[in-house]
Amino acid sequence: MTTGAAWARTLRDLRFGQVFEGTVVKVPRPGAIGIFVDIGLGFGGFVDVLLLPERADEWPVEGTVADFEIWWADRRRQIRLKPSDAGYLRSDFSAFAERIRPGWSSDIGQPVRDPGPPTHAELQAASRAEG
């Protein structure tokens, strides 16, 4: 179990958009949840299903080594990532980010703070509204 102090120290050194090479360590329910990624920081990395391609067969599989960017981090002590490779990213990412996180482009390079990201339920609702 990691402490709040260790989490706070880690966040101080991170920037939105910062790129890490990571290894996909778990794809629990392809097409349904997202992927877990080890980026070597001692805290879990996760890419939400809504950032990945619609078709699960286009997702990176366990063992895939790729670049991932910090998308957000929050109280769950989990670093939320987005794939750097457009092949592993939803095809309409720019439009999606504009709806869900309109300040994303101006956040890139800024220190990571808890931006109060939308909950998974809010992201799902936004996704349904797209369709």
mmCIF file of C-alpha atoms in Angstrom:
data_model
loop_
_atom_site.group_PDB
_atom_site.id
_atom_site.type_symbol
_atom_site.label_atom_id
_atom_site.label_comp_id
_atom_site.label_asym_id
_atom_site.label_seq_id
_atom_site.Cartn_x
_atom_site.Cartn_y
_atom_site.Cartn_z
ATOM 1 C CA MET A 1 0.000 0.000 0.000
ATOM 2 C CA THR A 2 1.388 3.377 -0.939
ATOM 3 C CA THR A 3 1.165 6.365 1.329
ATOM 4 C CA GLY A 4 -0.417 9.689 0.558
ATOM 5 C CA ALA A 5 2.987 11.321 1.063
ATOM 6 C CA ALA A 6 4.616 9.036 -1.526
ATOM 7 C CA TRP A 7 1.780 9.791 -3.949
ATOM 8 C CA ALA A 8 2.164 13.553 -3.401
ATOM 9 C CA ARG A 9 5.947 13.317 -3.984
ATOM 10 C CA THR A 10 5.401 11.383 -7.199
ATOM 11 C CA LEU A 11 2.822 13.884 -8.479
ATOM 12 C CA ARG A 12 5.203 16.812 -7.882
ATOM 13 C CA ASP A 13 7.571 15.382 -10.488
ATOM 14 C CA LEU A 14 4.959 14.644 -13.165
ATOM 15 C CA ARG A 15 3.641 16.785 -16.003
ATOM 16 C CA PHE A 16 0.493 16.355 -18.077
ATOM 17 C CA GLY A 17 1.447 14.898 -21.440
ATOM 18 C CA GLN A 18 4.709 13.525 -20.050
ATOM 19 C CA VAL A 19 5.617 10.393 -21.994
ATOM 20 C CA PHE A 20 6.647 7.117 -20.392
ATOM 21 C CA GLU A 21 7.503 3.839 -22.021
ATOM 22 C CA GLY A 22 5.202 1.295 -20.473
ATOM 23 C CA THR A 23 4.311 -2.346 -20.666
ATOM 24 C CA VAL A 24 0.695 -3.479 -20.842
ATOM 25 C CA VAL A 25 0.372 -5.825 -17.874
ATOM 26 C CA LYS A 26 -3.332 -6.621 -17.879
ATOM 27 C CA VAL A 27 -6.314 -6.381 -20.213
ATOM 28 C CA PRO A 28 -9.036 -7.679 -17.888
ATOM 29 C CA ARG A 29 -12.081 -7.433 -20.159
ATOM 30 C CA PRO A 30 -11.098 -6.408 -23.697
ATOM 31 C CA GLY A 31 -13.529 -3.840 -25.025
ATOM 32 C CA ALA A 32 -15.110 -3.183 -21.631
ATOM 33 C CA ILE A 33 -12.801 -1.593 -19.048
ATOM 34 C CA GLY A 34 -9.395 -0.527 -20.300
ATOM 35 C CA ILE A 35 -5.797 -1.629 -19.865
ATOM 36 C CA PHE A 36 -3.334 -1.595 -16.992
ATOM 37 C CA VAL A 37 0.162 -0.364 -17.778
ATOM 38 C CA ASP A 38 3.407 -0.507 -15.782
ATOM 39 C CA ILE A 39 5.368 2.706 -16.351
ATOM 40 C CA GLY A 40 7.886 1.997 -13.595
ATOM 41 C CA LEU A 41 6.750 4.549 -11.025
ATOM 42 C CA GLY A 42 5.435 2.234 -8.322
ATOM 43 C CA PHE A 43 1.857 3.369 -8.940
ATOM 44 C CA GLY A 44 -0.571 1.715 -11.294
ATOM 45 C CA GLY A 45 -1.087 3.143 -14.762
ATOM 46 C CA PHE A 46 -4.436 2.765 -16.472
ATOM 47 C CA VAL A 47 -5.867 3.628 -19.897
ATOM 48 C CA ASP A 48 -9.658 3.963 -19.812
ATOM 49 C CA VAL A 49 -11.685 2.113 -22.430
ATOM 50 C CA LEU A 50 -12.973 5.453 -23.724
ATOM 51 C CA LEU A 51 -9.477 6.480 -24.856
ATOM 52 C CA LEU A 52 -8.872 3.245 -26.743
ATOM 53 C CA PRO A 53 -10.098 2.244 -30.200
ATOM 54 C CA GLU A 54 -13.697 1.116 -30.370
ATOM 55 C CA ARG A 55 -12.671 -2.350 -31.549
ATOM 56 C CA ALA A 56 -10.917 -4.315 -28.796
ATOM 57 C CA ASP A 57 -8.856 -6.229 -31.351
ATOM 58 C CA GLU A 58 -7.060 -2.915 -32.052
ATOM 59 C CA TRP A 59 -6.023 -2.523 -28.397
ATOM 60 C CA PRO A 60 -2.469 -3.280 -27.284
ATOM 61 C CA VAL A 61 -2.267 -6.763 -25.787
ATOM 62 C CA GLU A 62 -0.551 -7.877 -22.597
ATOM 63 C CA GLY A 63 3.210 -7.588 -23.006
ATOM 64 C CA THR A 64 2.998 -4.724 -25.514
ATOM 65 C CA VAL A 65 5.659 -2.074 -24.887
ATOM 66 C CA ALA A 66 4.602 1.371 -26.078
ATOM 67 C CA ASP A 67 4.679 5.047 -25.132
ATOM 68 C CA PHE A 68 1.933 6.444 -22.928
ATOM 69 C CA GLU A 69 1.238 10.013 -21.835
ATOM 70 C CA ILE A 70 -0.050 11.203 -18.494
ATOM 71 C CA TRP A 71 -3.694 12.155 -19.011
ATOM 72 C CA TRP A 72 -4.557 12.771 -15.331
ATOM 73 C CA ALA A 73 -3.959 11.522 -11.814
ATOM 74 C CA ASP A 74 -6.339 11.654 -8.921
ATOM 75 C CA ARG A 75 -7.096 10.479 -5.408
ATOM 76 C CA ARG A 76 -7.238 6.850 -6.519
ATOM 77 C CA ARG A 77 -3.416 6.870 -6.594
ATOM 78 C CA GLN A 78 -3.492 5.629 -10.130
ATOM 79 C CA ILE A 79 -1.892 7.423 -13.029
ATOM 80 C CA ARG A 80 -4.334 7.744 -15.881
ATOM 81 C CA LEU A 81 -2.675 7.426 -19.257
ATOM 82 C CA LYS A 82 -3.432 7.860 -22.913
ATOM 83 C CA PRO A 83 -1.608 6.018 -25.672
ATOM 84 C CA SER A 84 0.898 8.126 -27.617
ATOM 85 C CA ASP A 85 0.541 5.863 -30.653
ATOM 86 C CA ALA A 86 -2.515 6.950 -32.654
ATOM 87 C CA GLY A 87 -3.049 3.284 -33.543
ATOM 88 C CA TYR A 88 -3.929 2.572 -29.912
ATOM 89 C CA LEU A 89 -5.971 5.745 -29.415
ATOM 90 C CA ARG A 90 -9.614 6.346 -30.263
ATOM 91 C CA SER A 91 -9.855 7.728 -33.790
ATOM 92 C CA ASP A 92 -11.647 10.938 -32.764
ATOM 93 C CA PHE A 93 -9.422 11.742 -29.787
ATOM 94 C CA SER A 94 -9.137 15.477 -30.534
ATOM 95 C CA ALA A 95 -12.900 15.961 -30.639
ATOM 96 C CA PHE A 96 -13.353 13.691 -27.612
ATOM 97 C CA ALA A 97 -10.777 15.631 -25.580
ATOM 98 C CA GLU A 98 -12.431 18.910 -26.552
ATOM 99 C CA ARG A 99 -15.746 17.645 -25.122
ATOM 100 C CA ILE A 100 -14.444 15.830 -22.051
ATOM 101 C CA ARG A 101 -11.339 17.805 -21.169
ATOM 102 C CA PRO A 102 -11.356 21.053 -23.136
ATOM 103 C CA GLY A 103 -8.249 22.391 -21.402
ATOM 104 C CA TRP A 104 -6.136 19.358 -22.343
ATOM 105 C CA SER A 105 -3.893 21.106 -24.857
ATOM 106 C CA SER A 106 -3.115 23.927 -22.421
ATOM 107 C CA ASP A 107 -2.479 21.397 -19.614
ATOM 108 C CA ILE A 108 0.312 19.659 -21.551
ATOM 109 C CA GLY A 109 3.597 20.363 -19.786
ATOM 110 C CA GLN A 110 1.877 21.689 -16.655
ATOM 111 C CA PRO A 111 2.426 20.014 -13.274
ATOM 112 C CA VAL A 112 0.013 17.206 -12.544
ATOM 113 C CA ARG A 113 -2.598 18.146 -10.012
ATOM 114 C CA ASP A 114 -5.895 16.531 -9.205
ATOM 115 C CA PRO A 115 -8.057 18.138 -11.893
ATOM 116 C CA GLY A 116 -11.174 16.435 -10.614
ATOM 117 C CA PRO A 117 -11.593 14.328 -13.755
ATOM 118 C CA PRO A 118 -14.971 13.087 -14.800
ATOM 119 C CA THR A 119 -15.972 9.841 -13.185
ATOM 120 C CA HIS A 120 -16.219 6.712 -15.280
ATOM 121 C CA ALA A 121 -20.012 7.101 -15.241
ATOM 122 C CA GLU A 122 -19.671 10.675 -16.548
ATOM 123 C CA LEU A 123 -17.353 9.491 -19.306
ATOM 124 C CA GLN A 124 -19.783 6.741 -20.246
ATOM 125 C CA ALA A 125 -22.640 9.243 -20.373
ATOM 126 C CA ALA A 126 -20.590 11.526 -22.610
ATOM 127 C CA SER A 127 -19.763 8.583 -24.844
ATOM 128 C CA ARG A 128 -23.452 7.652 -25.149
ATOM 129 C CA ALA A 129 -24.256 11.267 -26.060
ATOM 130 C CA GLU A 130 -21.759 11.014 -28.929
ATOM 131 C CA GLY A 131 -23.466 8.024 -30.451
#
